[in-house]
Amino acid sequence: MQKRWPKYLKTCRSPYAEMAQRAIGGKASLLAHAMIQITLFGGASVFSLLAARNISDLLHLFGASLHFCLCLFAVSLFLWPFMMLRSPMHFWQVSIGAALSTTVAVILILIGTSIDVPICFQAASYAEVTPRQFTLGFGTIVFAYGGHPVFPTIQHDMRQPRHFSKAVMLSYIVLFLLYAPVAIGGYAVYGTSLTDSIVSSIQSRQQEVASHRLMETTGDGAGGEDSTPRRSLTNDIPRQSSNISRSICTDASGAPPRESPENHCWQMTEYVLILFCDVRQIRGNYDETGCGRESSRASLV
């Protein structure tokens, strides 16, 4: 297209729509543009919710209380100026910072998970794999690796576009090396008590705080890509030195009730999230016990 139409040598903000326009016509261009915008809006909504949740949980660790909806509004305001830029090439520094933050966060998560192995692994329970659970889990994995809407733009901005295939292959390999240990290790250690963000399941406060700070930069919840039922984050568990006394995986009594005002924020975003995953998993099951059943908890005590 760049050889036939020199205008594409400059910035092209809707490459898929332009491809459809040249190949099929105007209606196909509108359809492609609408599909890409819906995909990007839905993906941005999910990551914005995760970033807001991480910020809210981090503030709660230090005794500050800021409503989840306000955190979501703050995240949206922070990201809005970047949306006004033409291309990712104009804010590549943000991408580099996010990649470095994600790498460090994954390392801290793996360290925190390994520390919890002696306690939580013994009490972990695992859900039976059903076709529905497998489908939901596979959908979550595919969503985590989804980046096709921006691929043509990235290739266009590269100094040597012919190396795009190598860059994509390397990117997916690096993503797999980052995602797989967190997903597999998190579910193996915490089982069905794994929360919607694995960071909040970690029992080491130092790793939890540091991971929250890093995840605020990336907007990534780093949740395990399993499809098991998940329990909501516990907001009122005492932060004591004993792992068992403050463990999310052994006590769910501090979970907020279903009537919590925070749930209204989730209700407003359900229609967006339903495009990508089972909303009930994101919201969590407040009635579920922690990292094991009562018998397991008793044996630990």
Coordinates of C-alpha atoms in Angstrom, one line a residue, residues 33-142:
H33 CA -13.0 0.5 12.1
A34 CA -15.9 -0.2 14.4
M35 CA -14.6 -3.7 15.3
I36 CA -11.1 -2.4 16.1
Q37 CA -12.5 0.4 18.2
I38 CA -14.8 -2.0 20.2
T39 CA -11.8 -4.3 20.8
L40 CA -9.5 -1.5 22.0
F41 CA -12.2 0.1 24.2
G42 CA -13.0 -3.3 25.8
G43 CA -9.3 -4.1 26.4
A44 CA -8.6 -0.7 27.8
S45 CA -11.6 -1.0 30.2
V46 CA -10.3 -4.2 31.6
F47 CA -6.8 -2.9 32.2
S48 CA -8.1 0.3 33.6
L49 CA -10.2 -1.6 36.1
L50 CA -7.2 -3.7 37.2
A51 CA -5.0 -0.6 37.5
A52 CA -7.6 1.1 39.7
R53 CA -8.1 -2.0 41.8
N54 CA -4.3 -2.2 42.4
I55 CA -4.1 1.4 43.4
S56 CA -7.0 1.1 45.8
D57 CA -5.6 -2.0 47.4
L58 CA -2.2 -0.4 47.7
L59 CA -3.6 2.7 49.5
H60 CA -5.5 0.4 51.8
L61 CA -2.3 -1.3 52.8
F62 CA -1.1 2.0 54.2
G63 CA -4.3 2.9 55.9
A64 CA -5.6 5.3 53.3
S65 CA -9.1 4.8 52.0
L66 CA -9.9 5.8 48.5
H67 CA -13.0 4.6 46.7
F68 CA -12.5 2.2 43.8
C69 CA -14.6 4.4 41.5
L70 CA -12.4 7.4 42.3
C71 CA -9.3 5.4 41.5
L72 CA -10.8 4.4 38.2
F73 CA -11.6 8.1 37.4
A74 CA -8.0 9.1 38.3
V75 CA -6.6 6.4 36.0
S76 CA -8.8 7.5 33.2
L77 CA -7.7 11.1 33.6
F78 CA -4.0 10.0 33.6
L79 CA -4.3 8.0 30.4
W80 CA -6.4 10.5 28.5
P81 CA -3.5 12.8 27.3
F82 CA -1.7 9.8 25.8
M83 CA -4.8 9.0 23.8
M84 CA -4.4 12.3 22.0
L85 CA -1.1 11.3 20.5
R86 CA -1.0 10.1 16.9
S87 CA 1.0 6.9 17.2
P88 CA 2.8 4.7 19.8
M89 CA 6.1 6.1 18.5
H90 CA 5.3 9.3 20.3
F91 CA 5.2 7.7 23.7
W92 CA 7.6 4.8 23.4
Q93 CA 9.1 5.7 26.7
V94 CA 5.9 4.5 28.4
S95 CA 6.1 1.2 26.7
I96 CA 9.7 0.6 27.8
G97 CA 8.9 1.6 31.4
A98 CA 5.9 -0.7 31.4
A99 CA 7.9 -3.6 30.1
L100 CA 10.6 -3.1 32.8
S101 CA 8.0 -2.7 35.5
T102 CA 6.2 -5.9 34.4
T103 CA 9.4 -7.9 34.4
V104 CA 10.4 -6.8 38.0
A105 CA 6.8 -7.3 39.2
V106 CA 6.8 -10.9 37.8
I107 CA 10.1 -11.6 39.6
L108 CA 8.6 -10.3 42.9
I109 CA 5.4 -12.3 42.4
L110 CA 7.4 -15.5 41.9
I111 CA 9.4 -14.8 45.0
G112 CA 6.3 -14.1 47.1
T113 CA 4.6 -17.2 45.7
S114 CA 7.6 -19.4 46.5
I115 CA 7.6 -18.1 50.1
D116 CA 3.9 -19.1 50.4
V117 CA 4.5 -22.6 49.1
P118 CA 5.0 -24.3 52.6
I119 CA 1.6 -23.0 53.9
C120 CA -0.8 -22.4 51.0
F121 CA 0.2 -25.3 48.8
Q122 CA -0.8 -27.8 51.5
A123 CA -4.3 -26.3 51.8
A124 CA -4.9 -25.6 48.1
S125 CA -7.9 -27.1 46.5
Y126 CA -8.5 -27.3 42.7
A127 CA -11.7 -27.1 40.7
E128 CA -12.7 -29.8 38.3
V129 CA -12.0 -28.9 34.7
T130 CA -15.1 -28.7 32.6
P131 CA -15.6 -27.6 29.0
R132 CA -17.0 -24.3 30.2
Q133 CA -14.1 -23.6 32.5
F134 CA -11.6 -24.6 29.8
T135 CA -13.3 -22.3 27.3
L136 CA -13.3 -19.3 29.8
G137 CA -9.6 -20.0 30.7
F138 CA -8.6 -20.2 27.1
G139 CA -10.4 -17.0 26.4
T140 CA -8.5 -15.3 29.2
I141 CA -5.2 -16.5 27.8
V142 CA -6.0 -15.3 24.3

